[in-house]
């Protein structure tokens, strides 16, 4: 029986579409599109090259739909279900929207960026989806300038601890001079091989370009999506990348780098927050409220300028990270102005898988390739688990093995709590791109874990004894018989064929793991050498730092001792000055008192000189003797006169004065 693409059950994570790019090489084509029974093909077959020495099997893969090389962007946009996805994100009247995820996967150089971002002359799925969103909401978009009630309510309703800005304020901070107010414009979209950030070497000009340089086709004006007439909408955009299994914001890199050139980017966390306990979100993102399609394109290109890209042997502009472009559609009742409901359209441009031998990577680029291939290997395991779910398996999808699968699949399952309303699982679409004449090994590996179904045909080894047997007719399909003819003509049981199929798959898986482990070994060796060098540098730095600390401590101690010496010397000088001032004040008091005594003729009694005192004593004795003689003479005279009324003679004491004028003394003294 033929292998049909299975219908997408509720447990399936993705609708998977295959798009083939026109090949520019002259190599032989190894991929063939089978004619489908319906309106579009769904199956392909890949055959190993004729010079293949490993004699690998012919493989057949089933997809939801296969788009061949002549498919246009409009056909892809409408054919893969982007329009119903946008309709689900906007939500039915009176109901919340449903999250949507659109991702591209493929080998490097297979046309992923062309599909998702377009070219210089043609829009990609991202621009077309944005155009449909803005033309559908139209006049129902709220005003988002600073101070408007809508801006305040939007900032308060955000559950991811984001930094929210209006598009005008954000672009002015990035480009300056209020250029966004004068003209909504941007440079050439950084897409594929003709992007502006590629031609400028990844640098961004400070001059904001014009929107007229953007591609205007294909047009989506014929697409009409009904919206809730009683609701008002707001569109909030954020961008980030997964680089080396770490999440980095793409809308803060340039502004932060301009202000702080030596500041490294800070990785963000994918976690539950207080306002979102049941669903993880990327916390701390920069989110921009856009009021028009032109503003959204400018924000998109500003973020793309910051994405990690480099040139390799396989692709001149190879993305070194997985890019996420998130469009949040906020919705609430226009009259009641209640709380905002939120649904998100996430567009993911996955980095292409590459082989180190072909890409000629080394050093940091090789380590980046190892991380990319490792994350894509985990993605392949999750998508293979999807096929197992379709077959009735109940195994849990291991999407928490790396940041990429956790971001892609964490919202793909229903979740509800007592404190939050029920969340529908997101609608997911995967577009796998492939080059029919490109690298067979890398392309076949991508197809193995991305296809919805797979069938293997055992390769045949021609020989002289079996040529007529092989020429007798084509081999039957695995699903139509229980055995298969071998070159010897014997019948091989189907169990052996299944075992061989499983062995081939295991060999391919182990080969991929060996390559990844080899890259990881190189990366870990480089990290160990860097750590040892850093350790030695740290030891030298610690020795220098210790010597500097010793010198600094010595200098501080010397300064402290000198300061203490100066303090005590100052205190001693102050004390001496105080004592001298006190002594001077006493002398001043004495001088003032002496002057006052001299003015008021105050007698001053001083201790006489000992010799002078002896002389004074001698004179006093002589004075006493003379006084006694005088009194005796007076008595004699009175007795002689015998007159009672005769006036008695009064002897007045004579004062003695010092010749130098220092001492003045009377006889009574």
mmCIF file of N, CA and C in Angstrom, residues 488-603:
data_model
loop_
_atom_site.group_PDB
_atom_site.id
_atom_site.type_symbol
_atom_site.label_atom_id
_atom_site.label_comp_id
_atom_site.label_asym_id
_atom_site.label_seq_id
_atom_site.Cartn_x
_atom_site.Cartn_y
_atom_site.Cartn_z
ATOM 1 N N UNK A 488 21.139 -12.869 -4.611
ATOM 2 C CA UNK A 488 21.271 -14.312 -4.842
ATOM 3 C C UNK A 488 19.960 -14.969 -5.199
ATOM 4 N N UNK A 489 18.873 -14.243 -5.172
ATOM 5 C CA UNK A 489 17.585 -14.792 -5.518
ATOM 6 C C UNK A 489 16.796 -15.298 -4.340
ATOM 7 N N UNK A 490 17.375 -15.243 -3.118
ATOM 8 C CA UNK A 490 16.655 -15.718 -1.953
ATOM 9 C C UNK A 490 15.722 -14.645 -1.419
ATOM 10 N N UNK A 491 14.844 -15.100 -0.585
ATOM 11 C CA UNK A 491 13.879 -14.188 0.019
ATOM 12 C C UNK A 491 14.365 -13.783 1.405
ATOM 13 N N UNK A 492 14.412 -12.483 1.648
ATOM 14 C CA UNK A 492 14.820 -11.970 2.958
ATOM 15 C C UNK A 492 13.583 -11.630 3.765
ATOM 16 N N UNK A 493 13.438 -12.107 4.967
ATOM 17 C CA UNK A 493 12.258 -11.789 5.776
ATOM 18 C C UNK A 493 12.155 -10.291 6.022
ATOM 19 N N UNK A 494 10.929 -9.850 6.202
ATOM 20 C CA UNK A 494 10.703 -8.418 6.435
ATOM 21 C C UNK A 494 11.321 -7.958 7.742
ATOM 22 N N UNK A 495 11.427 -8.878 8.715
ATOM 23 C CA UNK A 495 12.040 -8.490 9.990
ATOM 24 C C UNK A 495 13.489 -8.070 9.797
ATOM 25 N N UNK A 496 14.193 -8.802 8.883
ATOM 26 C CA UNK A 496 15.591 -8.438 8.623
ATOM 27 C C UNK A 496 15.665 -7.078 7.948
ATOM 28 N N UNK A 497 14.728 -6.826 7.041
ATOM 29 C CA UNK A 497 14.709 -5.520 6.378
ATOM 30 C C UNK A 497 14.434 -4.406 7.373
ATOM 31 N N UNK A 498 13.503 -4.652 8.275
ATOM 32 C CA UNK A 498 13.219 -3.635 9.289
ATOM 33 C C UNK A 498 14.433 -3.422 10.184
ATOM 34 N N UNK A 499 15.118 -4.509 10.518
ATOM 35 C CA UNK A 499 16.317 -4.386 11.338
ATOM 36 C C UNK A 499 17.399 -3.609 10.603
ATOM 37 N N UNK A 500 17.523 -3.870 9.298
ATOM 38 C CA UNK A 500 18.495 -3.130 8.501
ATOM 39 C C UNK A 500 18.142 -1.654 8.429
ATOM 40 N N UNK A 501 16.853 -1.388 8.282
ATOM 41 C CA UNK A 501 16.383 0.000 8.265
ATOM 42 C C UNK A 501 16.720 0.694 9.581
ATOM 43 N N UNK A 502 16.427 -0.011 10.692
ATOM 44 C CA UNK A 502 16.733 0.569 11.997
ATOM 45 C C UNK A 502 18.233 0.767 12.178
ATOM 46 N N UNK A 503 19.021 -0.194 11.658
ATOM 47 C CA UNK A 503 20.475 -0.059 11.775
ATOM 48 C C UNK A 503 20.990 1.133 10.984
ATOM 49 N N UNK A 504 20.443 1.346 9.781
ATOM 50 C CA UNK A 504 20.852 2.509 8.990
ATOM 51 C C UNK A 504 20.500 3.807 9.688
ATOM 52 N N UNK A 505 19.297 3.833 10.261
ATOM 53 C CA UNK A 505 18.888 5.040 10.987
ATOM 54 C C UNK A 505 19.781 5.279 12.197
ATOM 55 N N UNK A 506 20.117 4.189 12.896
ATOM 56 C CA UNK A 506 20.984 4.328 14.065
ATOM 57 C C UNK A 506 22.377 4.790 13.655
ATOM 58 N N UNK A 507 22.873 4.261 12.533
ATOM 59 C CA UNK A 507 24.188 4.689 12.044
ATOM 60 C C UNK A 507 24.182 6.179 11.711
ATOM 61 N N UNK A 508 23.116 6.622 11.048
ATOM 62 C CA UNK A 508 23.017 8.049 10.718
ATOM 63 C C UNK A 508 22.962 8.893 11.984
ATOM 64 N N UNK A 509 22.185 8.417 12.960
ATOM 65 C CA UNK A 509 22.086 9.177 14.211
ATOM 66 C C UNK A 509 23.415 9.222 14.942
ATOM 67 N N UNK A 510 24.090 8.054 15.013
ATOM 68 C CA UNK A 510 25.377 8.014 15.695
ATOM 69 C C UNK A 510 26.428 8.844 14.972
ATOM 70 N N UNK A 511 26.369 8.842 13.641
ATOM 71 C CA UNK A 511 27.304 9.671 12.877
ATOM 72 C C UNK A 511 27.106 11.149 13.196
ATOM 73 N N UNK A 512 25.846 11.563 13.252
ATOM 74 C CA UNK A 512 25.557 12.961 13.605
ATOM 75 C C UNK A 512 26.025 13.274 15.024
ATOM 76 N N UNK A 513 25.792 12.322 15.938
ATOM 77 C CA UNK A 513 26.227 12.554 17.312
ATOM 78 C C UNK A 513 27.747 12.605 17.413
ATOM 79 N N UNK A 514 28.432 11.736 16.645
ATOM 80 C CA UNK A 514 29.894 11.761 16.665
ATOM 81 C C UNK A 514 30.413 13.113 16.184
ATOM 82 N N UNK A 515 29.798 13.640 15.120
ATOM 83 C CA UNK A 515 30.224 14.950 14.633
ATOM 84 C C UNK A 515 29.984 16.027 15.688
ATOM 85 N N UNK A 516 28.828 15.930 16.337
ATOM 86 C CA UNK A 516 28.506 16.927 17.363
ATOM 87 C C UNK A 516 29.466 16.807 18.541
ATOM 88 N N UNK A 517 29.733 15.561 18.953
ATOM 89 C CA UNK A 517 30.647 15.372 20.074
ATOM 90 C C UNK A 517 32.061 15.814 19.713
ATOM 91 N N UNK A 518 32.458 15.613 18.456
ATOM 92 C CA UNK A 518 33.774 16.091 18.037
ATOM 93 C C UNK A 518 33.848 17.613 18.122
ATOM 94 N N UNK A 519 32.790 18.276 17.684
ATOM 95 C CA UNK A 519 32.746 19.731 17.790
ATOM 96 C C UNK A 519 32.750 20.172 19.250
ATOM 97 N N UNK A 520 31.992 19.439 20.066
ATOM 98 C CA UNK A 520 31.953 19.784 21.485
ATOM 99 C C UNK A 520 33.313 19.549 22.143
ATOM 100 N N UNK A 521 34.025 18.476 21.684
ATOM 101 C CA UNK A 521 35.360 18.228 22.215
ATOM 102 C C UNK A 521 36.296 19.377 21.873
ATOM 103 N N UNK A 522 36.235 19.832 20.622
ATOM 104 C CA UNK A 522 37.063 20.973 20.228
ATOM 105 C C UNK A 522 36.701 22.203 21.051
ATOM 106 N N UNK A 523 35.403 22.384 21.230
ATOM 107 C CA UNK A 523 34.944 23.548 22.000
ATOM 108 C C UNK A 523 35.394 23.449 23.456
ATOM 109 N N UNK A 524 35.241 22.256 24.051
ATOM 110 C CA UNK A 524 35.651 22.095 25.450
ATOM 111 C C UNK A 524 37.165 22.215 25.606
ATOM 112 N N UNK A 525 37.915 21.690 24.620
ATOM 113 C CA UNK A 525 39.372 21.841 24.677
ATOM 114 C C UNK A 525 39.772 23.309 24.629
ATOM 115 N N UNK A 526 39.119 24.046 23.727
ATOM 116 C CA UNK A 526 39.411 25.487 23.659
ATOM 117 C C UNK A 526 39.024 26.178 24.963
ATOM 118 N N UNK A 527 37.888 25.759 25.534
ATOM 119 C CA UNK A 527 37.481 26.360 26.806
ATOM 120 C C UNK A 527 38.467 26.023 27.921
ATOM 121 N N UNK A 528 38.972 24.737 27.924
ATOM 122 C CA UNK A 528 39.923 24.363 28.962
ATOM 123 C C UNK A 528 41.204 25.177 28.834
ATOM 124 N N UNK A 529 41.714 25.307 27.601
ATOM 125 C CA UNK A 529 42.921 26.099 27.410
ATOM 126 C C UNK A 529 42.684 27.552 27.803
ATOM 127 N N UNK A 530 41.524 28.053 27.425
ATOM 128 C CA UNK A 530 41.208 29.436 27.803
ATOM 129 C C UNK A 530 41.096 29.570 29.316
ATOM 130 N N UNK A 531 40.513 28.529 29.959
ATOM 131 C CA UNK A 531 40.391 28.579 31.418
ATOM 132 C C UNK A 531 41.760 28.513 32.089
ATOM 133 N N UNK A 532 42.655 27.643 31.554
ATOM 134 C CA UNK A 532 43.999 27.569 32.126
ATOM 135 C C UNK A 532 44.746 28.885 31.949
ATOM 136 N N UNK A 533 44.629 29.451 30.746
ATOM 137 C CA UNK A 533 45.279 30.749 30.529
ATOM 138 C C UNK A 533 44.691 31.809 31.444
ATOM 139 N N UNK A 534 43.376 31.757 31.594
ATOM 140 C CA UNK A 534 42.728 32.716 32.492
ATOM 141 C C UNK A 534 43.153 32.498 33.936
ATOM 142 N N UNK A 535 43.342 31.204 34.304
ATOM 143 C CA UNK A 535 43.795 30.888 35.658
ATOM 144 C C UNK A 535 45.191 31.459 35.910
ATOM 145 N N UNK A 536 46.088 31.203 34.944
ATOM 146 C CA UNK A 536 47.445 31.741 35.112
ATOM 147 C C UNK A 536 47.435 33.261 35.155
ATOM 148 N N UNK A 537 46.649 33.834 34.287
ATOM 149 C CA UNK A 537 46.553 35.303 34.309
ATOM 150 C C UNK A 537 45.965 35.785 35.628
ATOM 151 N N UNK A 538 45.015 35.002 36.165
ATOM 152 C CA UNK A 538 44.417 35.388 37.448
ATOM 153 C C UNK A 538 45.435 35.297 38.579
ATOM 154 N N UNK A 539 46.300 34.243 38.542
ATOM 155 C CA UNK A 539 47.342 34.135 39.565
ATOM 156 C C UNK A 539 48.306 35.320 39.491
ATOM 157 N N UNK A 540 48.742 35.642 38.276
ATOM 158 C CA UNK A 540 49.620 36.810 38.127
ATOM 159 C C UNK A 540 48.925 38.073 38.604
ATOM 160 N N UNK A 541 47.665 38.149 38.243
ATOM 161 C CA UNK A 541 46.910 39.341 38.654
ATOM 162 C C UNK A 541 46.769 39.399 40.171
ATOM 163 N N UNK A 542 46.565 38.230 40.812
ATOM 164 C CA UNK A 542 46.432 38.209 42.265
ATOM 165 C C UNK A 542 47.743 38.600 42.932
ATOM 166 N N UNK A 543 48.884 38.123 42.377
ATOM 167 C CA UNK A 543 50.169 38.533 42.935
ATOM 168 C C UNK A 543 50.374 40.037 42.809
ATOM 169 N N UNK A 544 50.077 40.544 41.614
ATOM 170 C CA UNK A 544 50.191 42.000 41.433
ATOM 171 C C UNK A 544 49.246 42.734 42.366
ATOM 172 N N UNK A 545 48.039 42.174 42.508
ATOM 173 C CA UNK A 545 47.055 42.819 43.379
ATOM 174 C C UNK A 545 47.493 42.779 44.840
ATOM 175 N N UNK A 546 48.118 41.632 45.238
ATOM 176 C CA UNK A 546 48.610 41.538 46.617
ATOM 177 C C UNK A 546 49.709 42.562 46.875
ATOM 178 N N UNK A 547 50.638 42.693 45.915
ATOM 179 C CA UNK A 547 51.701 43.681 46.077
ATOM 180 C C UNK A 547 51.134 45.090 46.118
ATOM 181 N N UNK A 548 50.163 45.327 45.257
ATOM 182 C CA UNK A 548 49.526 46.649 45.267
ATOM 183 C C UNK A 548 48.838 46.912 46.599
ATOM 184 N N UNK A 549 48.183 45.880 47.153
ATOM 185 C CA UNK A 549 47.517 46.055 48.437
ATOM 186 C C UNK A 549 48.533 46.305 49.550
ATOM 187 N N UNK A 550 49.665 45.538 49.501
ATOM 188 C CA UNK A 550 50.698 45.776 50.512
ATOM 189 C C UNK A 550 51.228 47.206 50.421
ATOM 190 N N UNK A 551 51.539 47.628 49.206
ATOM 191 C CA UNK A 551 52.031 48.999 49.032
ATOM 192 C C UNK A 551 50.991 50.014 49.479
ATOM 193 N N UNK A 552 49.751 49.722 49.153
ATOM 194 C CA UNK A 552 48.688 50.655 49.531
ATOM 195 C C UNK A 552 48.522 50.702 51.047
ATOM 196 N N UNK A 553 48.591 49.495 51.695
ATOM 197 C CA UNK A 553 48.479 49.469 53.158
ATOM 198 C C UNK A 553 49.650 50.204 53.810
ATOM 199 N N UNK A 554 50.878 49.988 53.270
ATOM 200 C CA UNK A 554 52.051 50.688 53.806
ATOM 201 C C UNK A 554 51.894 52.197 53.652
ATOM 202 N N UNK A 555 51.456 52.592 52.462
ATOM 203 C CA UNK A 555 51.272 54.024 52.234
ATOM 204 C C UNK A 555 50.188 54.585 53.150
ATOM 205 N N UNK A 556 49.106 53.812 53.343
ATOM 206 C CA UNK A 556 48.041 54.274 54.238
ATOM 207 C C UNK A 556 48.534 54.383 55.668
ATOM 208 N N UNK A 557 49.352 53.385 56.124
ATOM 209 C CA UNK A 557 49.881 53.438 57.490
ATOM 210 C C UNK A 557 50.816 54.623 57.661
ATOM 211 N N UNK A 558 51.695 54.843 56.680
ATOM 212 C CA UNK A 558 52.594 55.993 56.749
ATOM 213 C C UNK A 558 51.802 57.292 56.806
ATOM 214 N N UNK A 559 50.774 57.341 55.977
ATOM 215 C CA UNK A 559 49.948 58.550 55.981
ATOM 216 C C UNK A 559 49.235 58.723 57.312
ATOM 217 N N UNK A 560 48.753 57.590 57.882
ATOM 218 C CA UNK A 560 48.060 57.680 59.163
ATOM 219 C C UNK A 560 49.004 58.119 60.283
ATOM 220 N N UNK A 561 50.248 57.536 60.317
ATOM 221 C CA UNK A 561 51.233 57.928 61.336
ATOM 222 C C UNK A 561 51.605 59.393 61.177
ATOM 223 N N UNK A 562 51.831 59.812 59.954
ATOM 224 C CA UNK A 562 52.181 61.214 59.710
ATOM 225 C C UNK A 562 51.039 62.135 60.122
ATOM 226 N N UNK A 563 49.828 61.717 59.822
ATOM 227 C CA UNK A 563 48.674 62.530 60.222
ATOM 228 C C UNK A 563 48.557 62.600 61.740
ATOM 229 N N UNK A 564 48.815 61.450 62.416
ATOM 230 C CA UNK A 564 48.749 61.457 63.877
ATOM 231 C C UNK A 564 49.850 62.335 64.475
ATOM 232 N N UNK A 565 51.056 62.252 63.895
ATOM 233 C CA UNK A 565 52.155 63.102 64.379
ATOM 234 C C UNK A 565 51.822 64.570 64.214
ATOM 235 N N UNK A 566 51.291 64.896 63.032
ATOM 236 C CA UNK A 566 50.896 66.295 62.815
ATOM 237 C C UNK A 566 49.791 66.702 63.774
ATOM 238 N N UNK A 567 48.903 65.788 64.098
ATOM 239 C CA UNK A 567 47.806 66.139 65.017
ATOM 240 C C UNK A 567 48.329 66.427 66.412
ATOM 241 N N UNK A 568 49.235 65.554 66.908
ATOM 242 C CA UNK A 568 49.797 65.788 68.243
ATOM 243 C C UNK A 568 50.686 67.030 68.267
ATOM 244 N N UNK A 569 51.455 67.261 67.200
ATOM 245 C CA UNK A 569 52.280 68.464 67.133
ATOM 246 C C UNK A 569 51.406 69.708 67.148
ATOM 247 N N UNK A 570 50.313 69.604 66.428
ATOM 248 C CA UNK A 570 49.374 70.737 66.412
ATOM 249 C C UNK A 570 48.774 70.964 67.796
ATOM 250 N N UNK A 571 48.428 69.839 68.474
ATOM 251 C CA UNK A 571 47.877 69.983 69.826
ATOM 252 C C UNK A 571 48.902 70.585 70.784
ATOM 253 N N UNK A 572 50.189 70.141 70.649
ATOM 254 C CA UNK A 572 51.249 70.702 71.500
ATOM 255 C C UNK A 572 51.450 72.180 71.225
ATOM 256 N N UNK A 573 51.468 72.532 69.967
ATOM 257 C CA UNK A 573 51.623 73.950 69.628
ATOM 258 C C UNK A 573 50.463 74.764 70.178
ATOM 259 N N UNK A 574 49.264 74.209 70.080
ATOM 260 C CA UNK A 574 48.102 74.926 70.626
ATOM 261 C C UNK A 574 48.214 75.089 72.135
ATOM 262 N N UNK A 575 48.680 74.028 72.804
ATOM 263 C CA UNK A 575 48.822 74.115 74.265
ATOM 264 C C UNK A 575 49.862 75.165 74.657
ATOM 265 N N UNK A 576 51.002 75.150 73.938
ATOM 266 C CA UNK A 576 52.023 76.152 74.233
ATOM 267 C C UNK A 576 51.513 77.558 73.952
ATOM 268 N N UNK A 577 50.818 77.701 72.856
ATOM 269 C CA UNK A 577 50.247 79.018 72.547
ATOM 270 C C UNK A 577 49.246 79.442 73.610
ATOM 271 N N UNK A 578 48.480 78.482 74.114
ATOM 272 C CA UNK A 578 47.491 78.806 75.150
ATOM 273 C C UNK A 578 48.172 79.241 76.446
ATOM 274 N N UNK A 579 49.219 78.499 76.817
ATOM 275 C CA UNK A 579 49.947 78.877 78.035
ATOM 276 C C UNK A 579 50.598 80.250 77.879
ATOM 277 N N UNK A 580 51.203 80.493 76.733
ATOM 278 C CA UNK A 580 51.833 81.792 76.498
ATOM 279 C C UNK A 580 50.799 82.906 76.526
ATOM 280 N N UNK A 581 49.639 82.618 75.944
ATOM 281 C CA UNK A 581 48.581 83.631 75.973
ATOM 282 C C UNK A 581 48.110 83.890 77.402
ATOM 283 N N UNK A 582 48.015 82.793 78.194
ATOM 284 C CA UNK A 582 47.603 82.957 79.596
ATOM 285 C C UNK A 582 48.619 83.790 80.377
ATOM 286 N N UNK A 583 49.916 83.495 80.153
ATOM 287 C CA UNK A 583 50.968 84.267 80.816
ATOM 288 C C UNK A 583 50.940 85.719 80.365
ATOM 289 N N UNK A 584 50.733 85.926 79.075
ATOM 290 C CA UNK A 584 50.651 87.307 78.573
ATOM 291 C C UNK A 584 49.475 88.043 79.180
ATOM 292 N N UNK A 585 48.377 87.321 79.346
ATOM 293 C CA UNK A 585 47.205 87.980 79.948
ATOM 294 C C UNK A 585 47.488 88.371 81.400
ATOM 295 N N UNK A 586 48.217 87.504 82.119
ATOM 296 C CA UNK A 586 48.576 87.866 83.497
ATOM 297 C C UNK A 586 49.485 89.085 83.522
ATOM 298 N N UNK A 587 50.486 89.097 82.653
ATOM 299 C CA UNK A 587 51.397 90.245 82.598
ATOM 300 C C UNK A 587 50.629 91.512 82.265
ATOM 301 N N UNK A 588 49.667 91.388 81.332
ATOM 302 C CA UNK A 588 48.854 92.559 80.989
ATOM 303 C C UNK A 588 48.080 93.046 82.203
ATOM 304 N N UNK A 589 47.566 92.112 82.997
ATOM 305 C CA UNK A 589 46.816 92.524 84.194
ATOM 306 C C UNK A 589 47.722 93.248 85.173
ATOM 307 N N UNK A 590 48.918 92.724 85.345
ATOM 308 C CA UNK A 590 49.872 93.378 86.258
ATOM 309 C C UNK A 590 50.230 94.766 85.764
ATOM 310 N N UNK A 591 50.518 94.857 84.451
ATOM 311 C CA UNK A 591 50.886 96.162 83.890
ATOM 312 C C UNK A 591 49.745 97.148 84.048
ATOM 313 N N UNK A 592 48.505 96.672 83.764
ATOM 314 C CA UNK A 592 47.356 97.573 83.911
ATOM 315 C C UNK A 592 47.174 98.000 85.362
ATOM 316 N N UNK A 593 47.359 97.091 86.287
ATOM 317 C CA UNK A 593 47.204 97.441 87.711
ATOM 318 C C UNK A 593 48.278 98.432 88.159
ATOM 319 N N UNK A 594 49.510 98.200 87.686
ATOM 320 C CA UNK A 594 50.604 99.104 88.035
ATOM 321 C C UNK A 594 50.333 100.503 87.518
ATOM 322 N N UNK A 595 49.869 100.573 86.264
ATOM 323 C CA UNK A 595 49.558 101.894 85.707
ATOM 324 C C UNK A 595 48.438 102.566 86.470
ATOM 325 N N UNK A 596 47.446 101.756 86.875
ATOM 326 C CA UNK A 596 46.341 102.349 87.641
ATOM 327 C C UNK A 596 46.819 102.854 88.989
ATOM 328 N N UNK A 597 47.703 102.129 89.647
ATOM 329 C CA UNK A 597 48.240 102.578 90.926
ATOM 330 C C UNK A 597 49.031 103.855 90.772
ATOM 331 N N UNK A 598 49.804 103.920 89.706
ATOM 332 C CA UNK A 598 50.605 105.122 89.495
ATOM 333 C C UNK A 598 49.722 106.313 89.191
ATOM 334 N N UNK A 599 48.600 106.091 88.485
ATOM 335 C CA UNK A 599 47.696 107.214 88.204
ATOM 336 C C UNK A 599 47.006 107.688 89.478
ATOM 337 N N UNK A 600 46.589 106.786 90.317
ATOM 338 C CA UNK A 600 45.830 107.137 91.521
ATOM 339 C C UNK A 600 46.722 107.344 92.730
ATOM 340 N N UNK A 601 48.066 107.439 92.567
ATOM 341 C CA UNK A 601 49.032 107.603 93.637
ATOM 342 C C UNK A 601 48.797 106.610 94.754
ATOM 343 N N UNK A 602 48.617 105.489 94.413
ATOM 344 C CA UNK A 602 48.433 104.416 95.379
ATOM 345 C C UNK A 602 49.802 104.048 95.929
ATOM 346 N N UNK A 603 49.874 103.947 97.236
ATOM 347 C CA UNK A 603 51.133 103.601 97.862
ATOM 348 C C UNK A 603 51.408 102.135 97.634
#
